[in-house]
mmCIF file with all atom_site columns, N, CA and C in Angstrom:
data_model
loop_
_atom_site.group_PDB
_atom_site.id
_atom_site.type_symbol
_atom_site.label_atom_id
_atom_site.label_alt_id
_atom_site.label_comp_id
_atom_site.label_asym_id
_atom_site.label_entity_id
_atom_site.label_seq_id
_atom_site.pdbx_PDB_ins_code
_atom_site.Cartn_x
_atom_site.Cartn_y
_atom_site.Cartn_z
_atom_site.occupancy
_atom_site.B_iso_or_equiv
_atom_site.pdbx_formal_charge
_atom_site.auth_seq_id
_atom_site.auth_comp_id
_atom_site.auth_asym_id
_atom_site.auth_atom_id
_atom_site.pdbx_PDB_model_num
ATOM 1   N N  . MET A 1 1  ? 102.827 114.295 108.861 1.00 83.00 ? 1  MET A N  1
ATOM 2   C CA . MET A 1 1  ? 103.577 113.512 107.915 1.00 83.00 ? 1  MET A CA 1
ATOM 3   C C  . MET A 1 1  ? 104.678 114.360 107.275 1.00 83.00 ? 1  MET A C  1
ATOM 4   N N  . GLY A 1 2  ? 104.436 115.655 107.131 1.00 85.00 ? 2  GLY A N  1
ATOM 5   C CA . GLY A 1 2  ? 105.435 116.530 106.535 1.00 85.00 ? 2  GLY A CA 1
ATOM 6   C C  . GLY A 1 2  ? 106.727 116.544 107.323 1.00 85.00 ? 2  GLY A C  1
ATOM 7   N N  . LEU A 1 3  ? 106.626 116.573 108.636 1.00 86.00 ? 3  LEU A N  1
ATOM 8   C CA . LEU A 1 3  ? 107.824 116.573 109.480 1.00 86.00 ? 3  LEU A CA 1
ATOM 9   C C  . LEU A 1 3  ? 108.591 115.268 109.341 1.00 86.00 ? 3  LEU A C  1
ATOM 10  N N  . ILE A 1 4  ? 107.890 114.148 109.347 1.00 87.00 ? 4  ILE A N  1
ATOM 11  C CA . ILE A 1 4  ? 108.540 112.846 109.235 1.00 87.00 ? 4  ILE A CA 1
ATOM 12  C C  . ILE A 1 4  ? 109.249 112.717 107.894 1.00 87.00 ? 4  ILE A C  1
ATOM 13  N N  . VAL A 1 5  ? 108.572 113.097 106.821 1.00 89.00 ? 5  VAL A N  1
ATOM 14  C CA . VAL A 1 5  ? 109.166 113.010 105.481 1.00 89.00 ? 5  VAL A CA 1
ATOM 15  C C  . VAL A 1 5  ? 110.352 113.956 105.360 1.00 89.00 ? 5  VAL A C  1
ATOM 16  N N  . GLY A 1 6  ? 110.227 115.174 105.867 1.00 85.00 ? 6  GLY A N  1
ATOM 17  C CA . GLY A 1 6  ? 111.333 116.125 105.831 1.00 85.00 ? 6  GLY A CA 1
ATOM 18  C C  . GLY A 1 6  ? 112.542 115.619 106.597 1.00 85.00 ? 6  GLY A C  1
ATOM 19  N N  . LEU A 1 7  ? 112.316 115.038 107.758 1.00 85.00 ? 7  LEU A N  1
ATOM 20  C CA . LEU A 1 7  ? 113.415 114.491 108.547 1.00 85.00 ? 7  LEU A CA 1
ATOM 21  C C  . LEU A 1 7  ? 114.075 113.311 107.844 1.00 85.00 ? 7  LEU A C  1
ATOM 22  N N  . LEU A 1 8  ? 113.267 112.441 107.232 1.00 87.00 ? 8  LEU A N  1
ATOM 23  C CA . LEU A 1 8  ? 113.834 111.313 106.490 1.00 87.00 ? 8  LEU A CA 1
ATOM 24  C C  . LEU A 1 8  ? 114.692 111.791 105.326 1.00 87.00 ? 8  LEU A C  1
ATOM 25  N N  . ALA A 1 9  ? 114.201 112.778 104.585 1.00 87.00 ? 9  ALA A N  1
ATOM 26  C CA . ALA A 1 9  ? 114.957 113.287 103.442 1.00 87.00 ? 9  ALA A CA 1
ATOM 27  C C  . ALA A 1 9  ? 116.274 113.915 103.891 1.00 87.00 ? 9  ALA A C  1
ATOM 28  N N  . LYS A 1 10 ? 116.235 114.673 104.982 1.00 85.00 ? 10 LYS A N  1
ATOM 29  C CA . LYS A 1 10 ? 117.468 115.291 105.474 1.00 85.00 ? 10 LYS A CA 1
ATOM 30  C C  . LYS A 1 10 ? 118.409 114.264 106.080 1.00 85.00 ? 10 LYS A C  1
ATOM 31  N N  . PHE A 1 11 ? 117.866 113.161 106.592 1.00 87.00 ? 11 PHE A N  1
ATOM 32  C CA . PHE A 1 11 ? 118.705 112.084 107.118 1.00 87.00 ? 11 PHE A CA 1
ATOM 33  C C  . PHE A 1 11 ? 119.409 111.348 105.981 1.00 87.00 ? 11 PHE A C  1
ATOM 34  N N  . ILE A 1 12 ? 118.695 111.121 104.880 1.00 87.00 ? 12 ILE A N  1
ATOM 35  C CA . ILE A 1 12 ? 119.260 110.423 103.734 1.00 87.00 ? 12 ILE A CA 1
ATOM 36  C C  . ILE A 1 12 ? 120.273 111.300 103.016 1.00 87.00 ? 12 ILE A C  1
ATOM 37  N N  . MET A 1 13 ? 119.993 112.610 102.930 1.00 83.00 ? 13 MET A N  1
ATOM 38  C CA . MET A 1 13 ? 120.895 113.546 102.253 1.00 83.00 ? 13 MET A CA 1
ATOM 39  C C  . MET A 1 13 ? 121.340 114.639 103.210 1.00 83.00 ? 13 MET A C  1
ATOM 40  N N  . PRO A 1 14 ? 122.257 114.346 104.128 1.00 82.00 ? 14 PRO A N  1
ATOM 41  C CA . PRO A 1 14 ? 122.700 115.389 105.058 1.00 82.00 ? 14 PRO A CA 1
ATOM 42  C C  . PRO A 1 14 ? 123.502 116.457 104.318 1.00 82.00 ? 14 PRO A C  1
ATOM 43  N N  . GLY A 1 15 ? 123.498 117.645 104.853 1.00 76.00 ? 15 GLY A N  1
ATOM 44  C CA . GLY A 1 15 ? 124.236 118.738 104.242 1.00 76.00 ? 15 GLY A CA 1
ATOM 45  C C  . GLY A 1 15 ? 123.964 120.036 104.967 1.00 76.00 ? 15 GLY A C  1
ATOM 46  N N  . THR A 1 16 ? 124.335 121.128 104.348 1.00 74.00 ? 16 THR A N  1
ATOM 47  C CA . THR A 1 16 ? 124.196 122.446 104.962 1.00 74.00 ? 16 THR A CA 1
ATOM 48  C C  . THR A 1 16 ? 122.960 123.170 104.438 1.00 74.00 ? 16 THR A C  1
ATOM 49  N N  . ASP A 1 17 ? 121.865 122.469 104.323 1.00 70.00 ? 17 ASP A N  1
ATOM 50  C CA . ASP A 1 17 ? 120.608 123.067 103.875 1.00 70.00 ? 17 ASP A CA 1
ATOM 51  C C  . ASP A 1 17 ? 119.977 123.831 105.032 1.00 70.00 ? 17 ASP A C  1
ATOM 52  N N  . PRO A 1 18 ? 119.068 124.755 104.708 1.00 67.00 ? 18 PRO A N  1
ATOM 53  C CA . PRO A 1 18 ? 118.354 125.425 105.798 1.00 67.00 ? 18 PRO A CA 1
ATOM 54  C C  . PRO A 1 18 ? 117.660 124.372 106.655 1.00 67.00 ? 18 PRO A C  1
ATOM 55  N N  . GLY A 1 19 ? 117.762 124.481 107.963 1.00 68.00 ? 19 GLY A N  1
ATOM 56  C CA . GLY A 1 19 ? 117.324 123.362 108.767 1.00 68.00 ? 19 GLY A CA 1
ATOM 57  C C  . GLY A 1 19 ? 116.346 123.644 109.872 1.00 68.00 ? 19 GLY A C  1
ATOM 58  N N  . GLY A 1 20 ? 115.612 124.717 109.836 1.00 75.00 ? 20 GLY A N  1
ATOM 59  C CA . GLY A 1 20 ? 114.627 124.952 110.878 1.00 75.00 ? 20 GLY A CA 1
ATOM 60  C C  . GLY A 1 20 ? 113.468 123.978 110.778 1.00 75.00 ? 20 GLY A C  1
ATOM 61  N N  . ILE A 1 21 ? 112.701 123.880 111.827 1.00 81.00 ? 21 ILE A N  1
ATOM 62  C CA . ILE A 1 21 ? 111.580 122.938 111.870 1.00 81.00 ? 21 ILE A CA 1
ATOM 63  C C  . ILE A 1 21 ? 110.519 123.291 110.823 1.00 81.00 ? 21 ILE A C  1
ATOM 64  N N  . ILE A 1 22 ? 110.285 124.573 110.602 1.00 84.00 ? 22 ILE A N  1
ATOM 65  C CA . ILE A 1 22 ? 109.292 124.990 109.606 1.00 84.00 ? 22 ILE A CA 1
ATOM 66  C C  . ILE A 1 22 ? 109.755 124.608 108.203 1.00 84.00 ? 22 ILE A C  1
ATOM 67  N N  . ILE A 1 23 ? 111.041 124.811 107.916 1.00 84.00 ? 23 ILE A N  1
ATOM 68  C CA . ILE A 1 23 ? 111.591 124.447 106.606 1.00 84.00 ? 23 ILE A CA 1
ATOM 69  C C  . ILE A 1 23 ? 111.516 122.939 106.403 1.00 84.00 ? 23 ILE A C  1
ATOM 70  N N  . THR A 1 24 ? 111.780 122.168 107.445 1.00 83.00 ? 24 THR A N  1
ATOM 71  C CA . THR A 1 24 ? 111.716 120.710 107.348 1.00 83.00 ? 24 THR A CA 1
ATOM 72  C C  . THR A 1 24 ? 110.290 120.250 107.060 1.00 83.00 ? 24 THR A C  1
ATOM 73  N N  . ILE A 1 25 ? 109.315 120.856 107.725 1.00 85.00 ? 25 ILE A N  1
ATOM 74  C CA . ILE A 1 25 ? 107.918 120.512 107.479 1.00 85.00 ? 25 ILE A CA 1
ATOM 75  C C  . ILE A 1 25 ? 107.519 120.893 106.060 1.00 85.00 ? 25 ILE A C  1
ATOM 76  N N  . LEU A 1 26 ? 107.921 122.083 105.618 1.00 87.00 ? 26 LEU A N  1
ATOM 77  C CA . LEU A 1 26 ? 107.602 122.508 104.255 1.00 87.00 ? 26 LEU A CA 1
ATOM 78  C C  . LEU A 1 26 ? 108.276 121.612 103.222 1.00 87.00 ? 26 LEU A C  1
ATOM 79  N N  . LEU A 1 27 ? 109.484 121.149 103.513 1.00 88.00 ? 27 LEU A N  1
ATOM 80  C CA . LEU A 1 27 ? 110.165 120.211 102.627 1.00 88.00 ? 27 LEU A CA 1
ATOM 81  C C  . LEU A 1 27 ? 109.366 118.915 102.512 1.00 88.00 ? 27 LEU A C  1
ATOM 82  N N  . GLY A 1 28 ? 108.860 118.433 103.624 1.00 87.00 ? 28 GLY A N  1
ATOM 83  C CA . GLY A 1 28 ? 108.050 117.215 103.611 1.00 87.00 ? 28 GLY A CA 1
ATOM 84  C C  . GLY A 1 28 ? 106.749 117.389 102.854 1.00 87.00 ? 28 GLY A C  1
ATOM 85  N N  . ILE A 1 29 ? 106.101 118.536 103.036 1.00 91.00 ? 29 ILE A N  1
ATOM 86  C CA . ILE A 1 29 ? 104.847 118.808 102.320 1.00 91.00 ? 29 ILE A CA 1
ATOM 87  C C  . ILE A 1 29 ? 105.108 118.932 100.828 1.00 91.00 ? 29 ILE A C  1
ATOM 88  N N  . GLY A 1 30 ? 106.153 119.670 100.472 1.00 91.00 ? 30 GLY A N  1
ATOM 89  C CA . GLY A 1 30 ? 106.519 119.799 99.057  1.00 91.00 ? 30 GLY A CA 1
ATOM 90  C C  . GLY A 1 30 ? 106.898 118.453 98.463  1.00 91.00 ? 30 GLY A C  1
ATOM 91  N N  . GLY A 1 31 ? 107.600 117.646 99.240  1.00 90.00 ? 31 GLY A N  1
ATOM 92  C CA . GLY A 1 31 ? 107.959 116.307 98.784  1.00 90.00 ? 31 GLY A CA 1
ATOM 93  C C  . GLY A 1 31 ? 106.736 115.448 98.527  1.00 90.00 ? 31 GLY A C  1
ATOM 94  N N  . GLY A 1 32 ? 105.720 115.597 99.376  1.00 89.00 ? 32 GLY A N  1
ATOM 95  C CA . GLY A 1 32 ? 104.476 114.864 99.159  1.00 89.00 ? 32 GLY A CA 1
ATOM 96  C C  . GLY A 1 32 ? 103.788 115.292 97.879  1.00 89.00 ? 32 GLY A C  1
ATOM 97  N N  . LEU A 1 33 ? 103.785 116.592 97.621  1.00 91.00 ? 33 LEU A N  1
ATOM 98  C CA . LEU A 1 33 ? 103.157 117.094 96.394  1.00 91.00 ? 33 LEU A CA 1
ATOM 99  C C  . LEU A 1 33 ? 103.913 116.634 95.150  1.00 91.00 ? 33 LEU A C  1
ATOM 100 N N  . ILE A 1 34 ? 105.224 116.837 95.141  1.00 93.00 ? 34 ILE A N  1
ATOM 101 C CA . ILE A 1 34 ? 106.040 116.464 93.992  1.00 93.00 ? 34 ILE A CA 1
ATOM 102 C C  . ILE A 1 34 ? 106.063 114.940 93.823  1.00 93.00 ? 34 ILE A C  1
ATOM 103 N N  . GLY A 1 35 ? 106.289 114.230 94.909  1.00 90.00 ? 35 GLY A N  1
ATOM 104 C CA . GLY A 1 35 ? 106.324 112.767 94.847  1.00 90.00 ? 35 GLY A CA 1
ATOM 105 C C  . GLY A 1 35 ? 104.991 112.176 94.422  1.00 90.00 ? 35 GLY A C  1
ATOM 106 N N  . GLY A 1 36 ? 103.894 112.750 94.912  1.00 89.00 ? 36 GLY A N  1
ATOM 107 C CA . GLY A 1 36 ? 102.571 112.272 94.515  1.00 89.00 ? 36 GLY A CA 1
ATOM 108 C C  . GLY A 1 36 ? 102.296 112.504 93.043  1.00 89.00 ? 36 GLY A C  1
ATOM 109 N N  . PHE A 1 37 ? 102.707 113.664 92.555  1.00 92.00 ? 37 PHE A N  1
ATOM 110 C CA . PHE A 1 37 ? 102.502 113.969 91.138  1.00 92.00 ? 37 PHE A CA 1
ATOM 111 C C  . PHE A 1 37 ? 103.325 113.026 90.257  1.00 92.00 ? 37 PHE A C  1
ATOM 112 N N  . ILE A 1 38 ? 104.606 112.885 90.573  1.00 91.00 ? 38 ILE A N  1
ATOM 113 C CA . ILE A 1 38 ? 105.476 112.020 89.773  1.00 91.00 ? 38 ILE A CA 1
ATOM 114 C C  . ILE A 1 38 ? 105.070 110.552 89.931  1.00 91.00 ? 38 ILE A C  1
ATOM 115 N N  . GLY A 1 39 ? 104.727 110.147 91.146  1.00 89.00 ? 39 GLY A N  1
ATOM 116 C CA . GLY A 1 39 ? 104.313 108.770 91.384  1.00 89.00 ? 39 GLY A CA 1
ATOM 117 C C  . GLY A 1 39 ? 103.050 108.394 90.628  1.00 89.00 ? 39 GLY A C  1
ATOM 118 N N  . SER A 1 40 ? 102.076 109.288 90.582  1.00 90.00 ? 40 SER A N  1
ATOM 119 C CA . SER A 1 40 ? 100.856 108.990 89.841  1.00 90.00 ? 40 SER A CA 1
ATOM 120 C C  . SER A 1 40 ? 101.105 109.013 88.337  1.00 90.00 ? 40 SER A C  1
ATOM 121 N N  . TYR A 1 41 ? 102.028 109.863 87.886  1.00 91.00 ? 41 TYR A N  1
ATOM 122 C CA . TYR A 1 41 ? 102.372 109.919 86.470  1.00 91.00 ? 41 TYR A CA 1
ATOM 123 C C  . TYR A 1 41 ? 103.049 108.626 86.021  1.00 91.00 ? 41 TYR A C  1
ATOM 124 N N  . LEU A 1 42 ? 103.911 108.070 86.876  1.00 90.00 ? 42 LEU A N  1
ATOM 125 C CA . LEU A 1 42 ? 104.632 106.843 86.548  1.00 90.00 ? 42 LEU A CA 1
ATOM 126 C C  . LEU A 1 42 ? 103.840 105.579 86.883  1.00 90.00 ? 42 LEU A C  1
ATOM 127 N N  . GLY A 1 43 ? 102.672 105.730 87.479  1.00 87.00 ? 43 GLY A N  1
ATOM 128 C CA . GLY A 1 43 ? 101.850 104.581 87.823  1.00 87.00 ? 43 GLY A CA 1
ATOM 129 C C  . GLY A 1 43 ? 102.222 103.912 89.133  1.00 87.00 ? 43 GLY A C  1
ATOM 130 N N  . LEU A 1 44 ? 102.984 104.585 89.962  1.00 85.00 ? 44 LEU A N  1
ATOM 131 C CA . LEU A 1 44 ? 103.378 104.032 91.260  1.00 85.00 ? 44 LEU A CA 1
ATOM 132 C C  . LEU A 1 44 ? 102.330 104.287 92.340  1.00 85.00 ? 44 LEU A C  1
ATOM 133 N N  . GLY A 1 45 ? 101.399 105.137 92.070  1.00 81.00 ? 45 GLY A N  1
ATOM 134 C CA . GLY A 1 45 ? 100.407 105.541 93.054  1.00 81.00 ? 45 GLY A CA 1
ATOM 135 C C  . GLY A 1 45 ? 100.669 106.958 93.499  1.00 81.00 ? 45 GLY A C  1
ATOM 136 N N  . SER A 1 46 ? 99.878  107.419 94.421  1.00 79.00 ? 46 SER A N  1
ATOM 137 C CA . SER A 1 46 ? 100.046 108.775 94.925  1.00 79.00 ? 46 SER A CA 1
ATOM 138 C C  . SER A 1 46 ? 100.075 108.733 96.446  1.00 79.00 ? 46 SER A C  1
ATOM 139 N N  . VAL A 1 47 ? 100.276 109.879 97.030  1.00 81.00 ? 47 VAL A N  1
ATOM 140 C CA . VAL A 1 47 ? 100.276 109.995 98.486  1.00 81.00 ? 47 VAL A CA 1
ATOM 141 C C  . VAL A 1 47 ? 98.816  110.097 98.920  1.00 81.00 ? 47 VAL A C  1
ATOM 142 N N  . THR A 1 48 ? 98.308  109.006 99.485  1.00 82.00 ? 48 THR A N  1
ATOM 143 C CA . THR A 1 48 ? 96.883  108.953 99.819  1.00 82.00 ? 48 THR A CA 1
ATOM 144 C C  . THR A 1 48 ? 96.615  108.934 101.310 1.00 82.00 ? 48 THR A C  1
ATOM 145 N N  . GLY A 1 49 ? 97.600  108.702 102.102 1.00 81.00 ? 49 GLY A N  1
ATOM 146 C CA . GLY A 1 49 ? 97.378  108.641 103.532 1.00 81.00 ? 49 GLY A CA 1
ATOM 147 C C  . GLY A 1 49 ? 98.686  108.393 104.252 1.00 81.00 ? 49 GLY A C  1
ATOM 148 N N  . PHE A 1 50 ? 98.581  107.970 105.476 1.00 85.00 ? 50 PHE A N  1
ATOM 149 C CA . PHE A 1 50 ? 99.762  107.737 106.305 1.00 85.00 ? 50 PHE A CA 1
ATOM 150 C C  . PHE A 1 50 ? 100.092 106.245 106.275 1.00 85.00 ? 50 PHE A C  1
ATOM 151 N N  . ASP A 1 51 ? 100.711 105.800 105.177 1.00 87.00 ? 51 ASP A N  1
ATOM 152 C CA . ASP A 1 51 ? 101.162 104.426 105.063 1.00 87.00 ? 51 ASP A CA 1
ATOM 153 C C  . ASP A 1 51 ? 102.580 104.408 104.495 1.00 87.00 ? 51 ASP A C  1
ATOM 154 N N  . VAL A 1 52 ? 103.199 103.238 104.465 1.00 89.00 ? 52 VAL A N  1
ATOM 155 C CA . VAL A 1 52 ? 104.604 103.129 104.079 1.00 89.00 ? 52 VAL A CA 1
ATOM 156 C C  . VAL A 1 52 ? 104.818 103.593 102.642 1.00 89.00 ? 52 VAL A C  1
ATOM 157 N N  . ARG A 1 53 ? 103.933 103.187 101.724 1.00 88.00 ? 53 ARG A N  1
ATOM 158 C CA . ARG A 1 53 ? 104.089 103.572 100.316 1.00 88.00 ? 53 ARG A CA 1
ATOM 159 C C  . ARG A 1 53 ? 104.029 105.075 100.153 1.00 88.00 ? 53 ARG A C  1
ATOM 160 N N  . SER A 1 54 ? 103.099 105.716 100.810 1.00 88.00 ? 54 SER A N  1
ATOM 161 C CA . SER A 1 54 ? 102.972 107.170 100.720 1.00 88.00 ? 54 SER A CA 1
ATOM 162 C C  . SER A 1 54 ? 104.191 107.877 101.300 1.00 88.00 ? 54 SER A C  1
ATOM 163 N N  . ILE A 1 55 ? 104.703 107.373 102.404 1.00 88.00 ? 55 ILE A N  1
ATOM 164 C CA . ILE A 1 55 ? 105.894 107.980 103.012 1.00 88.00 ? 55 ILE A CA 1
ATOM 165 C C  . ILE A 1 55 ? 107.092 107.835 102.090 1.00 88.00 ? 55 ILE A C  1
ATOM 166 N N  . LEU A 1 56 ? 107.243 106.674 101.444 1.00 89.00 ? 56 LEU A N  1
ATOM 167 C CA . LEU A 1 56 ? 108.360 106.476 100.522 1.00 89.00 ? 56 LEU A CA 1
ATOM 168 C C  . LEU A 1 56 ? 108.244 107.378 99.299  1.00 89.00 ? 56 LEU A C  1
ATOM 169 N N  . ILE A 1 57 ? 107.050 107.521 98.756  1.00 88.00 ? 57 ILE A N  1
ATOM 170 C CA . ILE A 1 57 ? 106.847 108.394 97.595  1.00 88.00 ? 57 ILE A CA 1
ATOM 171 C C  . ILE A 1 57 ? 107.126 109.846 97.972  1.00 88.00 ? 57 ILE A C  1
ATOM 172 N N  . ALA A 1 58 ? 106.616 110.278 99.124  1.00 90.00 ? 58 ALA A N  1
ATOM 173 C CA . ALA A 1 58 ? 106.831 111.654 99.568  1.00 90.00 ? 58 ALA A CA 1
ATOM 174 C C  . ALA A 1 58 ? 108.308 111.915 99.884  1.00 90.00 ? 58 ALA A C  1
ATOM 175 N N  . THR A 1 59 ? 108.979 110.939 100.465 1.00 90.00 ? 59 THR A N  1
ATOM 176 C CA . THR A 1 59 ? 110.406 111.092 100.756 1.00 90.00 ? 59 THR A CA 1
ATOM 177 C C  . THR A 1 59 ? 111.205 111.208 99.463  1.00 90.00 ? 59 THR A C  1
ATOM 178 N N  . GLY A 1 60 ? 110.840 110.440 98.460  1.00 91.00 ? 60 GLY A N  1
ATOM 179 C CA . GLY A 1 60 ? 111.494 110.561 97.158  1.00 91.00 ? 60 GLY A CA 1
ATOM 180 C C  . GLY A 1 60 ? 111.316 111.948 96.569  1.00 91.00 ? 60 GLY A C  1
ATOM 181 N N  . GLY A 1 61 ? 110.118 112.502 96.706  1.00 91.00 ? 61 GLY A N  1
ATOM 182 C CA . GLY A 1 61 ? 109.882 113.871 96.235  1.00 91.00 ? 61 GLY A CA 1
ATOM 183 C C  . GLY A 1 61 ? 110.686 114.896 97.014  1.00 91.00 ? 61 GLY A C  1
ATOM 184 N N  . ALA A 1 62 ? 110.798 114.707 98.318  1.00 90.00 ? 62 ALA A N  1
ATOM 185 C CA . ALA A 1 62 ? 111.574 115.633 99.150  1.00 90.00 ? 62 ALA A CA 1
ATOM 186 C C  . ALA A 1 62 ? 113.063 115.559 98.807  1.00 90.00 ? 62 ALA A C  1
ATOM 187 N N  . ILE A 1 63 ? 113.555 114.354 98.529  1.00 90.00 ? 63 ILE A N  1
ATOM 188 C CA . ILE A 1 63 ? 114.956 114.211 98.121  1.00 90.00 ? 63 ILE A CA 1
ATOM 189 C C  . ILE A 1 63 ? 115.177 114.916 96.792  1.00 90.00 ? 63 ILE A C  1
ATOM 190 N N  . LEU A 1 64 ? 114.225 114.809 95.885  1.00 91.00 ? 64 LEU A N  1
ATOM 191 C CA . LEU A 1 64 ? 114.319 115.512 94.604  1.00 91.00 ? 64 LEU A CA 1
ATOM 192 C C  . LEU A 1 64 ? 114.381 117.022 94.813  1.00 91.00 ? 64 LEU A C  1
ATOM 193 N N  . ILE A 1 65 ? 113.580 117.529 95.741  1.00 89.00 ? 65 ILE A N  1
ATOM 194 C CA . ILE A 1 65 ? 113.610 118.963 96.053  1.00 89.00 ? 65 ILE A CA 1
ATOM 195 C C  . ILE A 1 65 ? 114.976 119.362 96.608  1.00 89.00 ? 65 ILE A C  1
ATOM 196 N N  . LEU A 1 66 ? 115.550 118.538 97.498  1.00 87.00 ? 66 LEU A N  1
ATOM 197 C CA . LEU A 1 66 ? 116.884 118.842 98.043  1.00 87.00 ? 66 LEU A CA 1
ATOM 198 C C  . LEU A 1 66 ? 117.944 118.828 96.942  1.00 87.00 ? 66 LEU A C  1
ATOM 199 N N  . ILE A 1 67 ? 117.848 117.889 96.013  1.00 87.00 ? 67 ILE A N  1
ATOM 200 C CA . ILE A 1 67 ? 118.805 117.836 94.904  1.00 87.00 ? 67 ILE A CA 1
ATOM 201 C C  . ILE A 1 67 ? 118.694 119.098 94.059  1.00 87.00 ? 67 ILE A C  1
ATOM 202 N N  . LEU A 1 68 ? 117.478 119.503 93.737  1.00 88.00 ? 68 LEU A N  1
ATOM 203 C CA . LEU A 1 68 ? 117.272 120.718 92.949  1.00 88.00 ? 68 LEU A CA 1
ATOM 204 C C  . LEU A 1 68 ? 117.766 121.953 93.696  1.00 88.00 ? 68 LEU A C  1
ATOM 205 N N  . TYR A 1 69 ? 117.520 122.033 95.002  1.00 86.00 ? 69 TYR A N  1
ATOM 206 C CA . TYR A 1 69 ? 117.976 123.163 95.796  1.00 86.00 ? 69 TYR A CA 1
ATOM 207 C C  . TYR A 1 69 ? 119.500 123.268 95.767  1.00 86.00 ? 69 TYR A C  1
ATOM 208 N N  . ARG A 1 70 ? 120.164 122.138 95.940  1.00 84.00 ? 70 ARG A N  1
ATOM 209 C CA . ARG A 1 70 ? 121.630 122.146 95.945  1.00 84.00 ? 70 ARG A CA 1
ATOM 210 C C  . ARG A 1 70 ? 122.189 122.491 94.573  1.00 84.00 ? 70 ARG A C  1
ATOM 211 N N  . PHE A 1 71 ? 121.521 122.031 93.516  1.00 89.00 ? 71 PHE A N  1
ATOM 212 C CA . PHE A 1 71 ? 121.965 122.361 92.160  1.00 89.00 ? 71 PHE A CA 1
ATOM 213 C C  . PHE A 1 71 ? 121.847 123.859 91.886  1.00 89.00 ? 71 PHE A C  1
ATOM 214 N N  . ILE A 1 72 ? 120.731 124.440 92.290  1.00 87.00 ? 72 ILE A N  1
ATOM 215 C CA . ILE A 1 72 ? 120.510 125.872 92.077  1.00 87.00 ? 72 ILE A CA 1
ATOM 216 C C  . ILE A 1 72 ? 121.448 126.692 92.969  1.00 87.00 ? 72 ILE A C  1
ATOM 217 N N  . LYS A 1 73 ? 121.687 126.221 94.180  1.00 81.00 ? 73 LYS A N  1
ATOM 218 C CA . LYS A 1 73 ? 122.545 126.941 95.120  1.00 81.00 ? 73 LYS A CA 1
ATOM 219 C C  . LYS A 1 73 ? 123.988 127.018 94.621  1.00 81.00 ? 73 LYS A C  1
ATOM 220 N N  . LYS A 1 74 ? 124.458 125.991 93.929  1.00 82.00 ? 74 LYS A N  1
ATOM 221 C CA . LYS A 1 74 ? 125.826 125.981 93.407  1.00 82.00 ? 74 LYS A CA 1
ATOM 222 C C  . LYS A 1 74 ? 126.019 127.040 92.327  1.00 82.00 ? 74 LYS A C  1
ATOM 223 N N  . ARG A 1 75 ? 124.990 127.382 91.605  1.00 78.00 ? 75 ARG A N  1
ATOM 224 C CA . ARG A 1 75 ? 125.080 128.362 90.530  1.00 78.00 ? 75 ARG A CA 1
ATOM 225 C C  . ARG A 1 75 ? 125.094 129.699 91.106  1.00 78.00 ? 75 ARG A C  1
#
């Protein structure tokens, strides 16, 4: 699921981010962790398995990670 989420996030936000397969998988895993935490805090649910809701929550977390990376990289 990490690879799928990482690829979706990079597809939605293309750019010059590090792009190896390992980085993409780690982005997806991190997105699942961040998205699950924020999703459960807001009452949207968490990443519980391989379903559409979990993929959307994890992708949102991965996009947030990409936004933060780009913000820090500009500084």
